[in-house]
Amino acid sequence: MTTEWSLDELYKGFDDPAYGKDVAELTAQIDALATLLADAGRMQEKERTEKVLAAQSGIAQLFYQLSLYVELRQSVNTEDGTVMAENAKLMKLQAKIAPLEAAAGKLLAGIREDANWLLNMVENLLSVTARRYENDGLIKFKLLHFYVTAYLHL
């Protein structure tokens, strides 16, 4: 059994072109989200929601991978100045992300409220309808209720 591990699976180092490319891509995605949020009022709700969620997902994935690499490098040598500098870069990017996430959350809040209202309405309709049926019908409606509410909770 070998106990040696390597971060080369993520990046070969901070000078690895893949690392630089991902930092540049993260910066571009943050800027794109800012532009998207500024233009969100001119989009249809469905398009806006899909684009905002996709942008948030891409940013989260890249930021996680970069942060993981930096944190693991730092855990090996806490006095490495290069690691500290890269960590500072990521913290600056995170500071740019935070207000964008807050704005996106406000933009998507109405959708959550509408979904909760719809969920309550469906639950009420299903419970009223289920009372009309006996035995087998009741089981089917309870099953339908489960599937519909589980789907709406997503």
Tab-separated table of C-alpha atoms in Angstrom:
chain	number	residue	atom	x	y	z
A	1	MET	CA	0.000	0.000	0.000
A	2	THR	CA	1.308	3.422	-0.931
A	3	THR	CA	0.611	6.420	1.278
A	4	GLU	CA	1.943	9.014	-1.125
A	5	TRP	CA	-0.589	11.256	-2.768
A	6	SER	CA	-0.331	13.952	-5.363
A	7	LEU	CA	-2.328	17.031	-6.292
A	8	ASP	CA	-1.318	16.546	-9.920
A	9	GLU	CA	-4.796	15.142	-10.553
A	10	LEU	CA	-6.109	18.683	-10.137
A	11	TYR	CA	-3.214	20.834	-11.362
A	12	LYS	CA	0.537	20.354	-11.774
A	13	GLY	CA	1.162	23.626	-9.927
A	14	PHE	CA	0.171	27.281	-9.977
A	15	ASP	CA	2.155	27.687	-13.184
A	16	ASP	CA	0.164	24.883	-14.837
A	17	PRO	CA	-1.639	26.339	-17.883
A	18	ALA	CA	-4.794	24.492	-16.785
A	19	TYR	CA	-4.765	26.352	-13.457
A	20	GLY	CA	-4.347	29.717	-15.187
A	21	LYS	CA	-7.058	28.822	-17.677
A	22	ASP	CA	-9.499	27.926	-14.876
A	23	VAL	CA	-8.769	31.152	-12.960
A	24	ALA	CA	-9.349	33.145	-16.161
A	25	GLU	CA	-12.516	31.156	-16.871
A	26	LEU	CA	-13.815	31.765	-13.354
A	27	THR	CA	-13.178	35.494	-13.714
A	28	ALA	CA	-14.959	35.510	-17.084
A	29	GLN	CA	-17.934	33.601	-15.661
A	30	ILE	CA	-18.217	36.043	-12.752
A	31	ASP	CA	-18.206	38.968	-15.193
A	32	ALA	CA	-20.768	37.173	-17.370
A	33	LEU	CA	-23.060	36.650	-14.362
A	34	ALA	CA	-22.810	40.358	-13.526
A	35	THR	CA	-23.803	41.225	-17.093
A	36	LEU	CA	-26.575	38.639	-17.053
A	37	LEU	CA	-28.026	40.042	-13.838
A	38	ALA	CA	-27.870	43.572	-15.233
A	39	ASP	CA	-29.801	42.441	-18.332
A	40	ALA	CA	-32.166	40.099	-16.473
A	41	GLY	CA	-35.103	42.507	-16.587
A	42	ARG	CA	-35.242	42.233	-20.365
A	43	MET	CA	-35.513	38.426	-20.391
A	44	GLN	CA	-38.431	36.077	-20.050
A	45	GLU	CA	-38.585	34.496	-16.606
A	46	LYS	CA	-37.814	30.967	-17.844
A	47	GLU	CA	-34.809	32.063	-19.887
A	48	ARG	CA	-33.531	34.260	-17.058
A	49	THR	CA	-33.881	31.465	-14.506
A	50	GLU	CA	-32.122	28.894	-16.683
A	51	LYS	CA	-29.244	31.243	-17.481
A	52	VAL	CA	-28.770	32.426	-13.895
A	53	LEU	CA	-28.819	28.883	-12.509
A	54	ALA	CA	-26.391	27.665	-15.183
A	55	ALA	CA	-24.038	30.584	-14.482
A	56	GLN	CA	-24.176	29.969	-10.724
A	57	SER	CA	-23.469	26.287	-11.239
A	58	GLY	CA	-20.450	26.927	-13.461
A	59	ILE	CA	-19.017	29.455	-11.021
A	60	ALA	CA	-19.547	27.170	-8.035
A	61	GLN	CA	-17.871	24.237	-9.749
A	62	LEU	CA	-14.777	26.182	-10.830
A	63	PHE	CA	-14.451	28.024	-7.530
A	64	TYR	CA	-14.714	24.752	-5.603
A	65	GLN	CA	-12.013	23.074	-7.674
A	66	LEU	CA	-9.629	26.017	-7.452
A	67	SER	CA	-10.251	26.483	-3.731
A	68	LEU	CA	-9.759	22.802	-3.063
A	69	TYR	CA	-6.394	22.861	-4.785
A	70	VAL	CA	-5.215	25.974	-2.954
A	71	GLU	CA	-6.425	24.701	0.414
A	72	LEU	CA	-4.744	21.337	-0.035
A	73	ARG	CA	-1.499	23.022	-1.088
A	74	GLN	CA	-1.701	25.284	1.926
A	75	SER	CA	-2.335	22.366	4.281
A	76	VAL	CA	1.036	20.923	3.253
A	77	ASN	CA	2.994	24.147	3.806
A	78	THR	CA	1.225	26.986	5.595
A	79	GLU	CA	4.161	29.347	5.070
A	80	ASP	CA	4.284	29.075	1.273
A	81	GLY	CA	4.002	32.645	-0.034
A	82	THR	CA	2.811	31.531	-3.464
A	83	VAL	CA	-0.084	29.635	-1.919
A	84	MET	CA	-0.981	32.661	0.200
A	85	ALA	CA	-0.979	34.879	-2.903
A	86	GLU	CA	-3.208	32.459	-4.804
A	87	ASN	CA	-5.519	32.206	-1.815
A	88	ALA	CA	-5.759	36.011	-1.718
A	89	LYS	CA	-6.692	36.019	-5.438
A	90	LEU	CA	-9.471	33.517	-4.794
A	91	MET	CA	-10.747	35.520	-1.828
A	92	LYS	CA	-10.957	38.623	-4.055
A	93	LEU	CA	-12.937	36.623	-6.586
A	94	GLN	CA	-15.189	35.341	-3.809
A	95	ALA	CA	-15.804	38.930	-2.735
A	96	LYS	CA	-16.980	39.660	-6.289
A	97	ILE	CA	-19.222	36.578	-6.255
A	98	ALA	CA	-21.032	37.330	-2.967
A	99	PRO	CA	-23.102	40.353	-4.093
A	100	LEU	CA	-23.905	38.623	-7.380
A	101	GLU	CA	-25.205	35.591	-5.493
A	102	ALA	CA	-27.350	37.872	-3.337
A	103	ALA	CA	-28.778	39.580	-6.431
A	104	ALA	CA	-29.425	36.212	-8.084
A	105	GLY	CA	-31.143	34.999	-4.908
A	106	LYS	CA	-33.507	37.989	-4.969
A	107	LEU	CA	-34.190	37.399	-8.635
A	108	LEU	CA	-35.063	33.745	-8.031
A	109	ALA	CA	-36.965	34.313	-4.763
A	110	GLY	CA	-40.247	34.871	-6.579
A	111	ILE	CA	-39.940	31.476	-8.210
A	112	ARG	CA	-39.555	29.766	-4.827
A	113	GLU	CA	-42.613	31.605	-3.491
A	114	ASP	CA	-44.654	30.614	-6.553
A	115	ALA	CA	-43.466	27.009	-6.268
A	116	ASN	CA	-44.427	26.854	-2.590
A	117	TRP	CA	-47.869	28.292	-3.364
A	118	LEU	CA	-48.331	25.744	-6.149
A	119	LEU	CA	-47.155	22.924	-3.906
A	120	ASN	CA	-49.670	23.887	-1.210
A	121	MET	CA	-52.448	24.124	-3.791
A	122	VAL	CA	-51.660	20.689	-5.233
A	123	GLU	CA	-51.441	19.144	-1.755
A	124	ASN	CA	-54.843	20.607	-0.865
A	125	LEU	CA	-56.446	19.410	-4.106
A	126	LEU	CA	-54.994	15.936	-3.738
A	127	SER	CA	-56.094	15.608	-0.122
A	128	VAL	CA	-59.657	16.720	-0.976
A	129	THR	CA	-59.794	14.356	-3.946
A	130	ALA	CA	-58.318	11.444	-1.972
A	131	ARG	CA	-61.138	11.660	0.588
A	132	ARG	CA	-63.641	10.770	-2.131
A	133	TYR	CA	-62.128	7.363	-2.765
A	134	GLU	CA	-62.033	4.235	-0.664
A	135	ASN	CA	-59.324	1.580	-0.325
A	136	ASP	CA	-57.616	1.145	-3.708
A	137	GLY	CA	-58.441	4.641	-4.922
A	138	LEU	CA	-57.103	6.173	-1.717
A	139	ILE	CA	-53.816	4.313	-2.075
A	140	LYS	CA	-53.449	5.490	-5.671
A	141	PHE	CA	-54.111	9.094	-4.703
A	142	LYS	CA	-51.664	8.921	-1.818
A	143	LEU	CA	-49.065	7.583	-4.233
A	144	LEU	CA	-49.891	10.339	-6.719
A	145	HIS	CA	-49.676	12.887	-3.900
A	146	PHE	CA	-46.232	11.590	-2.966
A	147	TYR	CA	-44.911	11.793	-6.532
A	148	VAL	CA	-46.330	15.241	-7.248
A	149	THR	CA	-45.115	16.806	-4.002
A	150	ALA	CA	-41.708	15.150	-4.298
A	151	TYR	CA	-41.360	16.548	-7.808
A	152	LEU	CA	-42.456	20.026	-6.751
A	153	HIS	CA	-39.989	20.049	-3.861
A	154	LEU	CA	-37.150	19.709	-6.397
